[in-house]
């Protein structure tokens, strides 16, 4: 009788160990499949992020090239205007009001006592440089704004939920703080 009980006990232990190993192998295979699925999803997400990054890089490069062209065109126009002023082909003048009927340049004033005074080329250059510098700053600021918008658009594309299980943010009026108790209650319903 002892031998039968001992044989049954040994058979039970061997069966339990074999079952444990088989169950462990099945569980490990399921976990491996889950990890492989997660890796595939993350690889797909990484590829999407990398593509968005490439697109953003191209967009930023395009914006910089556009700005460089605009700056070059503005520089050429500015220097051409300065050259015309220096040669005397173009004159800059400012309106002035006279008290005695003649301006300081010897021109006759109109009935309201207004005439214009011509600017020397150096004064004209200094005045124009203020506007030129301001225009350059505006172009730079516009490029910064365009780059910000491009980056924001790309990040909004990345943040939009596309995969099952991704969270969708609630509208601000519908937002309720989530607590551990509310999550537990939701799981049991």
XYZ file of N, CA and C in Angstrom:
567
model
N 0.796 -1.162 0.000
C 0.000 0.000 0.000
C 0.868 1.267 0.000
N 1.937 1.198 0.745
C 2.856 2.323 0.797
C 3.420 2.639 -0.566
N 3.668 1.589 -1.321
C 4.247 1.793 -2.635
C 3.238 2.493 -3.555
N 1.996 2.146 -3.419
C 0.974 2.752 -4.270
C 0.813 4.221 -3.909
N 0.785 4.503 -2.592
C 0.640 5.893 -2.155
C 1.875 6.684 -2.579
N 3.037 6.093 -2.427
C 4.281 6.762 -2.834
C 4.300 6.982 -4.335
N 3.872 6.011 -5.115
C 3.816 6.146 -6.570
C 2.794 7.207 -6.964
N 1.669 7.253 -6.274
C 0.641 8.260 -6.578
C 1.155 9.659 -6.234
N 1.858 9.740 -5.103
C 2.412 11.029 -4.700
C 3.462 11.494 -5.698
N 4.319 10.608 -6.142
C 5.342 10.953 -7.130
C 4.673 11.334 -8.451
N 3.656 10.593 -8.864
C 2.939 10.899 -10.104
C 2.257 12.265 -9.995
N 1.685 12.547 -8.803
C 1.040 13.842 -8.598
C 2.054 14.983 -8.678
N 3.204 14.810 -8.070
C 4.255 15.841 -8.087
C 4.761 16.039 -9.504
N 5.011 14.965 -10.220
C 5.503 15.065 -11.596
C 4.439 15.728 -12.479
N 3.186 15.347 -12.301
C 2.095 15.943 -13.074
C 1.952 17.437 -12.780
N 2.083 17.786 -11.502
C 1.988 19.193 -11.124
C 3.119 19.990 -11.742
N 4.334 19.444 -11.646
C 5.487 20.131 -12.238
C 5.338 20.244 -13.755
N 4.885 19.184 -14.400
C 4.696 19.216 -15.854
C 3.599 20.224 -16.213
N 2.534 20.232 -15.451
C 1.460 21.193 -15.686
C 1.925 22.624 -15.460
N 2.718 22.808 -14.428
C 3.241 24.143 -14.153
C 4.121 24.622 -15.302
N 5.001 23.710 -15.757
C 5.892 24.077 -16.862
C 5.112 24.365 -18.128
N 4.102 23.521 -18.419
C 3.284 23.737 -19.607
C 2.503 25.035 -19.483
N 1.888 25.256 -18.332
C 1.134 26.494 -18.104
C 2.046 27.712 -18.168
N 3.239 27.568 -17.619
C 4.204 28.666 -17.651
C 4.628 28.951 -19.086
N 4.842 27.912 -19.878
C 5.230 28.098 -21.279
C 4.093 28.758 -22.061
N 2.853 28.347 -21.821
C 1.708 28.950 -22.501
C 1.576 30.409 -22.084
N 1.725 30.657 -20.807
C 1.637 32.034 -20.307
C 2.752 32.883 -20.897
N 3.951 32.335 -20.940
C 5.092 33.074 -21.502
C 4.869 33.344 -22.990
N 4.311 32.370 -23.710
C 4.035 32.561 -25.140
C 3.004 33.677 -25.333
N 1.980 33.697 -24.495
C 0.977 34.763 -24.573
C 1.596 36.121 -24.264
N 2.455 36.157 -23.268
C 3.131 37.410 -22.911
C 4.060 37.844 -24.042
N 4.744 36.880 -24.639
C 5.628 37.208 -25.766
C 4.836 37.777 -26.943
N 3.658 37.183 -27.224
C 2.810 37.707 -28.296
C 2.364 39.134 -27.976
N 1.995 39.353 -26.729
C 1.584 40.696 -26.313
C 2.734 41.693 -26.488
N 3.926 41.313 -26.057
C 5.083 42.197 -26.195
C 5.410 42.462 -27.670
N 5.288 41.435 -28.501
C 5.552 41.613 -29.931
C 4.529 42.564 -30.547
N 3.264 42.440 -30.145
C 2.230 43.344 -30.649
C 2.528 44.782 -30.192
N 2.902 44.940 -28.935
C 3.251 46.271 -28.420
C 4.446 46.841 -29.187
N 5.428 46.011 -29.467
C 6.616 46.473 -30.199
C 6.234 46.910 -31.612
N 5.353 46.141 -32.268
C 4.901 46.530 -33.608
C 4.164 47.876 -33.573
N 3.311 48.048 -32.578
C 2.582 49.309 -32.458
C 3.536 50.471 -32.195
N 4.492 50.259 -31.330
C 5.452 51.327 -31.027
C 6.350 51.626 -32.231
N 6.709 50.594 -32.980
C 7.503 50.820 -34.198
C 6.703 51.621 -35.222
N 5.420 51.306 -35.345
C 4.576 52.065 -36.274
C 4.453 53.513 -35.808
N 4.288 53.710 -34.512
C 4.187 55.075 -33.963
C 5.509 55.819 -34.155
N 6.620 55.140 -33.940
C 7.931 55.763 -34.138
C 8.132 56.148 -35.601
N 7.718 55.292 -36.515
C 7.830 55.612 -37.943
C 6.985 56.840 -38.275
N 5.800 56.928 -37.687
C 4.935 58.088 -37.912
C 5.584 59.361 -37.360
N 6.160 59.265 -36.177
C 6.826 60.426 -35.569
C 8.027 60.853 -36.411
N 8.785 59.890 -36.891
C 9.955 60.214 -37.713
C 9.525 60.873 -39.023
N 8.444 60.386 -39.621
C 7.939 60.995 -40.853
C 7.471 62.424 -40.588
N 6.777 62.631 -39.485
C 6.360 63.983 -39.116
C 7.573 64.880 -38.882
N 8.597 64.333 -38.282
C 9.821 65.105 -38.040
C 10.481 65.498 -39.367
N 10.539 64.564 -40.316
C 11.100 64.876 -41.641
C 10.273 65.954 -42.332
N 8.958 65.817 -42.274
C 8.073 66.799 -42.898
C 8.267 68.168 -42.255
N 8.365 68.187 -40.943
C 8.577 69.452 -40.232
C 9.915 70.063 -40.622
N 10.943 69.253 -40.716
C 12.264 69.746 -41.109
C 12.211 70.371 -42.503
N 11.532 69.712 -43.434
C 11.405 70.255 -44.793
C 10.622 71.568 -44.792
N 9.573 71.619 -43.982
C 8.759 72.835 -43.906
C 9.582 73.995 -43.330
N 10.337 73.727 -42.285
C 11.182 74.771 -41.677
C 12.247 75.215 -42.680
N 12.845 74.281 -43.387
C 13.848 74.633 -44.399
C 13.236 75.493 -45.499
N 12.018 75.149 -45.914
C 11.329 75.939 -46.936
C 11.052 77.354 -46.436
N 10.619 77.464 -45.190
C 10.347 78.785 -44.612
C 11.628 79.621 -44.522
N 12.736 78.973 -44.155
C 14.008 79.699 -44.063
C 14.475 80.147 -45.438
N 14.316 79.298 -46.449
C 14.710 79.678 -47.808
C 13.856 80.842 -48.305
N 12.562 80.798 -47.993
C 11.674 81.899 -48.383
C 12.110 83.199 -47.716
N 12.439 83.117 -46.436
C 12.872 84.316 -45.714
C 14.180 84.850 -46.281
N 15.113 83.963 -46.582
C 16.386 84.399 -47.149
C 16.170 85.102 -48.487
N 15.263 84.564 -49.317
C 14.973 85.200 -50.602
C 14.326 86.569 -50.386
N 13.366 86.647 -49.470
C 12.721 87.928 -49.183
C 13.745 88.947 -48.681
N 14.643 88.510 -47.796
C 15.675 89.414 -47.275
C 16.614 89.875 -48.386
N 16.976 88.955 -49.275
C 17.879 89.308 -50.372
C 17.209 90.317 -51.303
N 15.936 90.071 -51.634
C 15.206 91.005 -52.494
C 15.079 92.383 -51.834
N 14.784 92.396 -50.545
C 14.654 93.671 -49.829
C 15.995 94.401 -49.781
N 17.074 93.662 -49.567
C 18.414 94.277 -49.547
C 18.736 94.907 -50.903
N 18.434 94.176 -51.972
C 18.713 94.699 -53.312
C 17.932 95.979 -53.571
N 16.639 96.002 -53.215
C 15.824 97.203 -53.409
C 16.342 98.354 -52.560
N 16.724 98.059 -51.332
C 17.227 99.091 -50.424
C 18.519 99.691 -50.963
N 19.450 98.852 -51.371
C 20.727 99.349 -51.880
C 20.548 100.078 -53.219
N 19.608 99.629 -54.043
C 19.335 100.336 -55.300
C 18.774 101.726 -55.018
N 17.889 101.829 -54.029
C 17.346 103.134 -53.651
C 18.446 104.042 -53.109
N 19.317 103.506 -52.265
C 20.425 104.313 -51.735
C 21.353 104.768 -52.854
N 21.591 103.907 -53.834
C 22.452 104.285 -54.964
C 21.801 105.403 -55.783
N 20.494 105.327 -56.023
C 19.798 106.391 -56.760
C 19.847 107.712 -55.994
N 19.727 107.641 -54.682
C 19.802 108.855 -53.865
C 21.212 109.437 -53.917
N 22.223 108.583 -53.814
C 23.611 109.054 -53.841
C 23.949 109.683 -55.199
N 23.419 109.130 -56.300
C 23.674 109.696 -57.633
C 22.858 110.963 -57.883
N 21.830 111.183 -57.095
C 20.980 112.341 -57.294
C 19.793 112.054 -58.204
N 19.607 110.794 -58.595
C 18.473 110.426 -59.444
C 17.154 110.503 -58.675
N 17.213 110.250 -57.381
C 16.029 110.287 -56.527
C 16.303 111.253 -55.382
N 15.306 112.057 -55.097
C 15.436 113.028 -54.014
C 14.390 112.732 -52.961
N 14.780 112.819 -51.706
C 13.828 112.692 -50.622
C 13.630 114.073 -50.024
N 12.391 114.377 -49.752
C 12.104 115.671 -49.136
C 11.050 115.473 -48.073
N 10.989 116.456 -47.178
C 9.992 116.423 -46.118
C 9.200 117.707 -46.180
N 7.921 117.662 -45.862
C 7.127 118.893 -45.863
C 7.506 119.750 -44.658
N 7.596 121.046 -44.893
C 7.884 121.990 -43.805
C 6.908 123.155 -43.910
N 6.721 123.840 -42.825
C 5.857 125.015 -42.789
C 6.774 126.224 -42.596
N 6.558 127.227 -43.402
C 7.400 128.423 -43.314
C 6.617 129.564 -42.695
N 7.353 130.463 -42.144
C 6.697 131.614 -41.531
C 6.689 132.806 -42.474
N 7.705 132.902 -43.333
C 7.822 134.109 -44.146
C 7.502 133.949 -45.596
N 7.033 132.828 -46.047
C 6.692 132.686 -47.447
C 7.770 132.006 -48.263
N 9.007 131.932 -47.776
C 10.090 131.231 -48.474
C 10.645 130.163 -47.555
N 10.962 129.034 -48.128
C 11.568 127.984 -47.325
C 13.066 128.213 -47.261
N 13.698 127.427 -46.431
C 15.145 127.555 -46.314
C 15.853 127.138 -47.596
N 15.184 126.393 -48.463
C 15.803 125.990 -49.724
C 15.579 127.017 -50.814
N 14.869 128.099 -50.478
C 14.637 129.148 -51.449
C 13.400 128.931 -52.278
N 12.637 127.917 -52.011
C 11.403 127.658 -52.748
C 10.274 128.489 -52.160
N 9.376 128.857 -52.998
C 8.218 129.630 -52.539
C 7.241 128.698 -51.850
N 6.639 129.183 -50.776
C 5.653 128.404 -50.038
C 4.284 128.608 -50.671
N 3.396 127.642 -50.452
C 2.039 127.807 -50.963
C 1.259 128.753 -50.053
N -0.019 128.901 -50.303
C -0.843 129.861 -49.560
C -0.903 129.518 -48.077
N -0.798 128.226 -47.729
C -0.858 127.831 -46.321
C 0.502 127.929 -45.650
N 1.502 128.347 -46.383
C 2.847 128.453 -45.819
C 3.590 127.133 -45.796
N 3.182 126.180 -46.658
C 3.836 124.872 -46.683
C 4.725 124.758 -47.907
N 5.850 124.110 -47.722
C 6.759 123.778 -48.807
C 7.492 122.515 -48.416
N 8.480 122.101 -49.180
C 9.233 120.910 -48.799
C 10.718 121.233 -48.762
N 11.414 120.438 -47.963
C 12.860 120.606 -47.831
C 13.521 119.305 -48.262
N 14.494 119.393 -49.139
C 15.207 118.207 -49.608
C 16.196 117.731 -48.549
N 16.368 116.421 -48.473
C 17.305 115.834 -47.511
C 18.610 115.507 -48.219
N 19.711 115.718 -47.498
C 20.990 115.323 -48.081
C 21.062 113.792 -48.068
N 21.889 113.186 -48.928
C 21.923 111.715 -49.055
C 22.228 110.985 -47.748
N 23.081 111.523 -46.897
C 23.421 110.840 -45.643
C 22.229 110.818 -44.695
N 21.520 111.928 -44.596
C 20.331 111.975 -43.738
C 19.258 111.028 -44.281
N 19.082 111.031 -45.588
C 18.115 110.123 -46.206
C 18.487 108.667 -45.921
N 19.777 108.334 -46.003
C 20.233 106.965 -45.726
C 19.918 106.571 -44.286
N 20.174 107.485 -43.334
C 19.910 107.165 -41.923
C 18.418 106.975 -41.674
N 17.596 107.802 -42.263
C 16.146 107.660 -42.083
C 15.655 106.360 -42.718
N 16.121 106.071 -43.917
C 15.697 104.841 -44.597
C 16.184 103.592 -43.866
N 17.345 103.694 -43.210
C 17.866 102.508 -42.511
C 16.967 102.116 -41.353
N 16.300 103.076 -40.726
C 15.374 102.751 -39.641
C 14.230 101.894 -40.181
N 13.640 102.323 -41.277
C 12.564 101.544 -41.892
C 13.041 100.191 -42.396
N 14.242 100.185 -42.959
C 14.806 98.929 -43.483
C 15.029 97.933 -42.343
N 15.589 98.412 -41.239
C 15.805 97.526 -40.082
C 14.481 97.029 -39.514
N 13.481 97.909 -39.470
C 12.161 97.503 -38.982
C 11.522 96.459 -39.888
N 11.649 96.653 -41.192
C 11.107 95.667 -42.135
C 11.791 94.313 -41.968
N 13.110 94.333 -41.770
C 13.848 93.077 -41.574
C 13.373 92.380 -40.295
N 13.152 93.150 -39.229
C 12.669 92.559 -37.979
C 11.274 91.967 -38.165
N 10.433 92.645 -38.922
C 9.079 92.127 -39.175
C 9.142 90.833 -39.979
N 10.013 90.779 -40.981
C 10.149 89.539 -41.765
C 10.643 88.404 -40.874
N 11.586 88.694 -39.982
C 12.107 87.668 -39.074
C 11.012 87.198 -38.110
N 10.239 88.129 -37.587
C 9.144 87.767 -36.695
C 8.098 86.940 -37.433
N 7.778 87.308 -38.660
C 6.819 86.527 -39.447
C 7.324 85.109 -39.691
N 8.633 84.970 -39.927
C 9.185 83.627 -40.108
C 9.057 82.839 -38.808
N 9.337 83.485 -37.691
C 9.215 82.819 -36.393
C 7.777 82.349 -36.170
N 6.816 83.197 -36.492
C 5.403 82.841 -36.337
C 5.053 81.673 -37.259
N 5.531 81.713 -38.497
C 5.252 80.618 -39.439
C 5.861 79.306 -38.951
N 7.083 79.374 -38.414
C 7.718 78.170 -37.895
C 6.954 77.634 -36.685
N 6.529 78.527 -35.817
C 5.746 78.106 -34.648
C 4.479 77.388 -35.102
N 3.783 77.973 -36.074
C 2.547 77.355 -36.566
C 2.812 75.987 -37.180
N 3.908 75.862 -37.920
C 4.247 74.564 -38.533
C 4.527 73.523 -37.453
N 5.285 73.912 -36.430
C 5.601 72.977 -35.341
C 4.327 72.614 -34.581
N 3.490 73.601 -34.282
C 2.244 73.345 -33.559
C 1.354 72.387 -34.351
N 1.273 72.594 -35.662
C 0.452 71.728 -36.501
C 0.965 70.289 -36.466
N 2.282 70.131 -36.519
C 2.861 68.782 -36.474
C 2.594 68.120 -35.124
N 2.737 68.874 -34.033
C 2.494 68.289 -32.718
C 1.025 67.955 -32.521
N 0.139 68.772 -33.056
C -1.279 68.445 -32.964
C -1.583 67.177 -33.747
N -0.897 66.988 -34.870
C -1.057 65.762 -35.642
C -0.596 64.562 -34.824
N 0.520 64.725 -34.120
C 1.042 63.618 -33.313
C 0.166 63.334 -32.099
N -0.424 64.375 -31.522
C -1.218 64.203 -30.311
C -2.608 63.686 -30.584
N -3.093 63.786 -31.809
C -4.459 63.339 -32.078
C -4.518 61.820 -31.939
N -5.511 61.308 -31.193
C -5.589 59.853 -30.973
C -5.968 59.137 -32.261
N -5.168 58.144 -32.586
C -5.403 57.377 -33.808
C -5.459 55.880 -33.532
N -4.961 55.472 -32.375
C -4.897 54.049 -32.083
C -5.977 53.676 -31.075
N -6.455 52.444 -31.135
C -7.406 52.009 -30.107
C -6.732 52.096 -28.747
N -7.452 52.608 -27.787
C -6.895 52.712 -26.438
C -6.269 54.059 -26.148
N -6.022 54.890 -27.191
C -5.495 56.228 -26.942
C -6.577 57.041 -26.245
N -6.166 57.867 -25.324
C -7.111 58.698 -24.585
C -7.572 59.857 -25.438
N -8.827 60.175 -25.322
C -9.384 61.354 -25.954
C -9.695 62.322 -24.829
N -9.124 63.522 -24.908
C -9.352 64.518 -23.868
C -10.791 64.986 -23.947
N -11.397 65.143 -22.787
C -12.769 65.640 -22.735
C -12.756 67.145 -22.902
N -13.879 67.668 -23.361
C -14.019 69.117 -23.451
C -13.962 69.687 -22.046
N -13.514 70.926 -21.922
C -13.288 71.502 -20.597
C -14.557 71.509 -19.753
N -15.731 71.659 -20.335
C -16.968 71.656 -19.563
C -17.339 70.269 -19.060
N -16.871 69.212 -19.734
C -17.196 67.849 -19.362
C -16.150 67.217 -18.460
N -15.054 67.896 -18.236
C -13.934 67.298 -17.526
C -14.293 67.067 -16.067
N -14.051 65.846 -15.610
C -14.239 65.504 -14.211
C -12.939 64.882 -13.723
N -12.503 65.234 -12.549
C -11.266 64.625 -12.060
C -11.466 63.127 -11.870
N -10.479 62.369 -12.303
C -10.551 60.925 -12.195
C -9.829 60.504 -10.928
N -10.472 59.673 -10.138
C -9.869 59.194 -8.903
C -9.754 57.683 -8.970
N -9.021 57.113 -8.031
C -8.868 55.662 -7.987
C -10.227 55.007 -7.724
N -11.073 55.634 -6.910
C -12.393 55.074 -6.605
C -13.276 55.065 -7.855
N -13.212 56.129 -8.656
C -14.043 56.166 -9.862
C -13.566 55.154 -10.884
N -12.241 54.916 -10.974
C -11.733 53.898 -11.888
C -12.170 52.509 -11.437
N -12.116 52.245 -10.138
C -12.508 50.952 -9.613
C -14.002 50.728 -9.846
N -14.822 51.751 -9.598
C -16.261 51.635 -9.819
C -16.569 51.388 -11.283
N -15.828 52.039 -12.172
C -16.044 51.861 -13.607
C -15.682 50.449 -14.054
N -14.668 49.858 -13.427
C -14.257 48.512 -13.801
C -15.284 47.478 -13.374
N -16.002 47.734 -12.299
C -16.949 46.747 -11.778
C -18.346 46.900 -12.347
N -18.564 47.897 -13.192
C -19.899 48.080 -13.783
C -20.014 47.422 -15.124
